[in-house]
Short mmCIF file of C-alpha atoms and ligand atoms in Angstrom, two decimals:
data_model
loop_
_atom_site.label_atom_id
_atom_site.label_comp_id
_atom_site.label_asym_id
_atom_site.label_seq_id
_atom_site.Cartn_x
_atom_site.Cartn_y
_atom_site.Cartn_z
CA UNK A 1 -67.65 137.83 36.15
CA UNK A 2 -68.83 134.84 38.15
CA UNK A 3 -66.36 131.98 38.39
CA UNK A 4 -67.04 128.44 39.57
CA UNK A 5 -64.37 125.87 40.35
CA UNK A 6 -64.59 122.14 41.06
CA UNK A 7 -64.78 121.01 44.69
CA UNK A 8 -61.19 119.87 44.22
CA UNK A 9 -58.84 119.58 41.28
CA UNK A 10 -57.64 116.08 40.47
CA UNK A 11 -53.91 115.48 40.08
CA UNK A 12 -54.41 113.86 36.71
CA UNK A 13 -56.24 116.78 35.14
CA UNK A 14 -54.74 118.27 31.95
CA UNK A 15 -52.05 120.78 32.78
CA UNK A 16 -50.89 122.03 29.38
CA UNK A 17 -51.66 125.21 27.51
CA UNK A 18 -54.66 123.89 25.62
CA UNK A 19 -58.33 124.17 26.49
CA UNK A 20 -61.59 123.14 24.95
CA UNK A 21 -63.90 126.09 25.62
CA UNK A 22 -67.60 125.36 25.58
CA UNK A 23 -70.53 127.70 25.48
CA UNK A 24 -73.22 126.29 27.79
CA UNK A 25 -76.75 126.78 26.43
CA UNK A 26 -77.08 125.11 23.05
CA UNK A 27 -73.80 123.19 23.38
CA UNK A 28 -73.80 121.42 26.75
CA UNK A 29 -77.56 121.56 27.26
CA UNK A 30 -80.54 122.00 25.02
CA UNK A 31 -81.33 125.68 24.71
CA UNK A 32 -84.25 126.80 26.83
CA UNK A 33 -84.66 130.52 27.32
CA UNK A 34 -83.32 131.59 30.71
CA UNK A 35 -82.87 128.08 32.03
CA UNK A 36 -82.02 127.87 35.71
CA UNK A 37 -83.74 124.75 37.06
CA UNK A 38 -81.87 121.47 37.26
CA UNK A 39 -84.97 119.58 36.12
CA UNK A 40 -85.01 121.57 32.87
CA UNK A 41 -81.35 120.87 32.12
CA UNK A 42 -80.99 118.31 29.35
CA UNK A 43 -77.51 117.29 28.22
CA UNK A 44 -76.96 117.30 24.46
CA UNK A 45 -75.99 113.97 22.89
CA UNK A 46 -72.27 113.48 22.59
CA UNK A 47 -71.15 116.15 25.04
CA UNK A 48 -69.52 113.75 27.52
CA UNK A 49 -67.86 111.74 24.76
CA UNK A 50 -66.49 114.90 23.16
CA UNK A 51 -65.11 116.19 26.46
CA UNK A 52 -63.58 112.84 27.39
CA UNK A 53 -61.79 112.75 24.06
CA UNK A 54 -60.56 116.31 24.56
CA UNK A 55 -59.19 115.42 28.00
CA UNK A 56 -57.44 112.37 26.52
CA UNK A 57 -55.75 114.80 24.15
CA UNK A 58 -54.68 116.90 27.12
CA UNK A 59 -57.21 119.68 26.74
CA UNK A 60 -58.76 121.04 29.88
CA UNK A 61 -62.48 121.77 29.65
CA UNK A 62 -63.64 125.33 30.38
CA UNK A 63 -67.17 126.75 30.12
CA UNK A 64 -67.90 130.37 29.16
CA UNK A 65 -71.52 131.43 29.37
CA UNK A 66 -73.57 134.64 29.12
CA UNK A 67 -76.19 134.57 31.86
CA UNK A 68 -78.13 137.79 31.37
CA UNK A 69 -81.16 136.13 32.97
CA UNK A 70 -79.61 137.37 36.22
CA UNK A 71 -79.51 140.99 35.00
CA UNK A 72 -83.07 140.59 33.77
CA UNK A 73 -84.17 139.38 37.20
CA UNK A 74 -85.34 135.96 35.95
CA UNK A 75 -83.10 134.04 38.34
CA UNK A 76 -80.44 134.79 40.92
CA UNK A 77 -76.73 134.20 41.33
CA UNK A 78 -77.65 131.55 43.88
CA UNK A 79 -79.80 129.74 41.29
CA UNK A 80 -76.95 129.82 38.80
CA UNK A 81 -74.46 128.59 41.38
CA UNK A 82 -76.68 125.65 42.30
CA UNK A 83 -77.18 124.65 38.69
CA UNK A 84 -73.51 125.10 37.84
CA UNK A 85 -72.26 123.04 40.77
CA UNK A 86 -74.72 120.31 39.85
CA UNK A 87 -73.60 120.41 36.21
CA UNK A 88 -69.94 120.14 37.21
CA UNK A 89 -70.72 117.14 39.40
CA UNK A 90 -72.55 115.48 36.49
CA UNK A 91 -69.45 115.92 34.34
CA UNK A 92 -67.29 114.58 37.17
CA UNK A 93 -69.57 111.56 37.35
CA UNK A 94 -68.70 110.95 33.68
CA UNK A 95 -65.00 111.21 34.46
CA UNK A 96 -64.63 114.77 33.18
CA UNK A 97 -63.26 117.62 35.23
CA UNK A 98 -64.43 121.08 34.24
CA UNK A 99 -61.55 123.35 35.19
CA UNK A 100 -63.71 126.43 35.58
CA UNK A 101 -67.06 127.85 34.58
CA UNK A 102 -67.07 131.57 33.77
CA UNK A 103 -70.41 133.34 33.62
CA UNK A 104 -71.30 136.94 32.86
CA UNK A 105 -74.54 138.05 34.58
CA UNK A 106 -74.51 141.56 33.08
CA UNK A 107 -76.49 143.38 30.44
CA UNK A 108 -76.05 146.90 29.12
CA UNK A 109 -79.72 147.84 29.58
CA UNK A 110 -80.55 145.53 32.49
CA UNK A 111 -83.65 145.96 34.60
CA UNK A 112 -81.59 145.44 37.73
CA UNK A 113 -79.30 148.40 38.21
CA UNK A 114 -76.61 146.41 39.98
CA UNK A 115 -76.13 144.26 36.87
CA UNK A 116 -76.43 147.07 34.32
CA UNK A 117 -73.06 147.17 32.63
CA UNK A 118 -71.48 147.03 29.20
CA UNK A 119 -69.34 144.16 30.43
CA UNK A 120 -66.04 143.12 28.82
CA UNK A 121 -66.92 139.54 29.73
CA UNK A 122 -70.22 139.32 27.90
CA UNK A 123 -69.77 137.60 24.56
CA UNK A 124 -69.11 138.77 21.83
CA UNK A 125 -66.52 140.43 24.08
CA UNK A 126 -63.60 138.13 24.83
CA UNK A 127 -63.24 138.83 28.58
CA UNK A 128 -64.04 135.34 29.86
CA UNK A 129 -61.68 133.70 27.38
CA UNK A 130 -58.91 136.13 28.31
CA UNK A 131 -59.48 135.53 32.03
CA UNK A 132 -59.14 131.77 31.47
CA UNK A 133 -55.93 132.40 29.55
CA UNK A 134 -54.58 134.19 32.64
CA UNK A 135 -55.87 131.63 35.09
CA UNK A 136 -54.44 128.60 33.30
CA UNK A 137 -51.59 130.12 31.29
CA UNK A 138 -53.23 129.00 28.05
CA UNK A 139 -52.00 129.45 24.51
CA UNK A 140 -55.28 130.55 22.96
CA UNK A 141 -53.99 129.89 19.45
CA UNK A 142 -53.93 126.21 20.41
CA UNK A 143 -57.38 126.27 22.01
CA UNK A 144 -60.80 125.28 20.69
CA UNK A 145 -64.11 127.04 21.25
CA UNK A 146 -67.46 125.44 20.45
CA UNK A 147 -70.52 127.68 20.50
CA UNK A 148 -73.93 127.84 18.90
CA UNK A 149 -74.15 131.59 18.27
CA UNK A 150 -72.36 134.04 16.06
CA UNK A 151 -71.39 136.01 19.14
CA UNK A 152 -69.47 132.98 20.44
CA UNK A 153 -67.45 132.87 17.26
CA UNK A 154 -66.87 136.59 17.41
CA UNK A 155 -65.59 136.37 20.99
CA UNK A 156 -63.31 133.53 19.91
CA UNK A 157 -61.96 135.50 16.96
CA UNK A 158 -61.31 138.53 19.14
CA UNK A 159 -59.46 136.42 21.70
CA UNK A 160 -57.38 134.69 19.04
CA UNK A 161 -58.72 131.18 19.63
CA UNK A 162 -57.13 128.86 17.07
CA UNK A 163 -60.07 126.62 16.30
CA UNK A 164 -63.68 127.76 16.28
CA UNK A 165 -66.65 125.46 15.83
CA UNK A 166 -70.19 126.66 15.33
CA UNK A 167 -72.67 123.99 16.39
CA UNK A 168 -75.79 124.38 14.28
CA UNK A 169 -78.16 121.42 14.30
CA UNK A 170 -79.94 122.74 11.20
CA UNK A 171 -76.80 122.26 9.08
CA UNK A 172 -76.93 119.17 6.89
CA UNK A 173 -73.24 118.78 6.19
CA UNK A 174 -70.19 120.08 8.02
CA UNK A 175 -68.69 123.07 6.26
CA UNK A 176 -65.98 125.64 6.62
CA UNK A 177 -67.54 129.06 7.17
CA UNK A 178 -64.24 130.80 6.63
CA UNK A 179 -60.61 130.04 7.39
CA UNK A 180 -61.16 129.88 11.12
CA UNK A 181 -64.75 128.79 11.71
CA UNK A 182 -66.23 125.37 10.93
CA UNK A 183 -69.87 124.45 11.21
CA UNK A 184 -71.03 121.08 12.54
CA UNK A 185 -74.53 119.73 12.98
CA UNK A 186 -73.82 117.51 15.98
CA UNK A 187 -71.17 117.06 18.64
CA UNK A 188 -69.93 113.80 17.18
CA UNK A 189 -68.96 115.65 14.02
CA UNK A 190 -67.09 118.14 16.18
CA UNK A 191 -65.23 115.30 17.88
CA UNK A 192 -64.28 113.69 14.56
CA UNK A 193 -63.20 116.97 13.08
CA UNK A 194 -61.09 117.98 16.05
CA UNK A 195 -59.61 114.69 17.10
CA UNK A 196 -59.97 112.41 14.06
CA UNK A 197 -61.88 109.79 15.96
MG1 MG B 201 -75.41 129.25 23.44
ZN1 ZN B 202 -70.11 140.60 33.16
#
């Protein structure tokens, strides 16, 4: 598991047991297959507003992302580190501290042998969420996870995340998929649903 931290943690950052977990591709940035270049990274509308509101409600922001493009040899750990550090600075520039970014570079049938692994961190496995729980002493039942894929929701369910949001832009109205998962069609709906504002 690759883990990225901010250059420094601010004293005013949320310190409680709650986190807003975000998938990266399709939630923070527009999905492009195997994105690794900064110039291709396009923030999705509402992401900064959503995160700011979460921080106001004392949620730390944590990113959990599958990055099998590394196992497939499409880009390197160095590429991912550059992009991730840049992304974290962009958030910081909007007043939002990302506590950590967790990334899994593995794939069970990877081309590159060194990344060929049935990894506990790769979603739908819950490894990254559980590592964050350890790192920040989180109560996952009080945490939120927003993802755009079924495997995000599955990882969240397996980890016992209390509130799961599936971001699906093709949805016309917000709906409850089941008791634990809600679907939203944009990040503003997620913000309203989660924080009533
Ligand atoms: Mg995604
Ligand atoms: Zn992994």
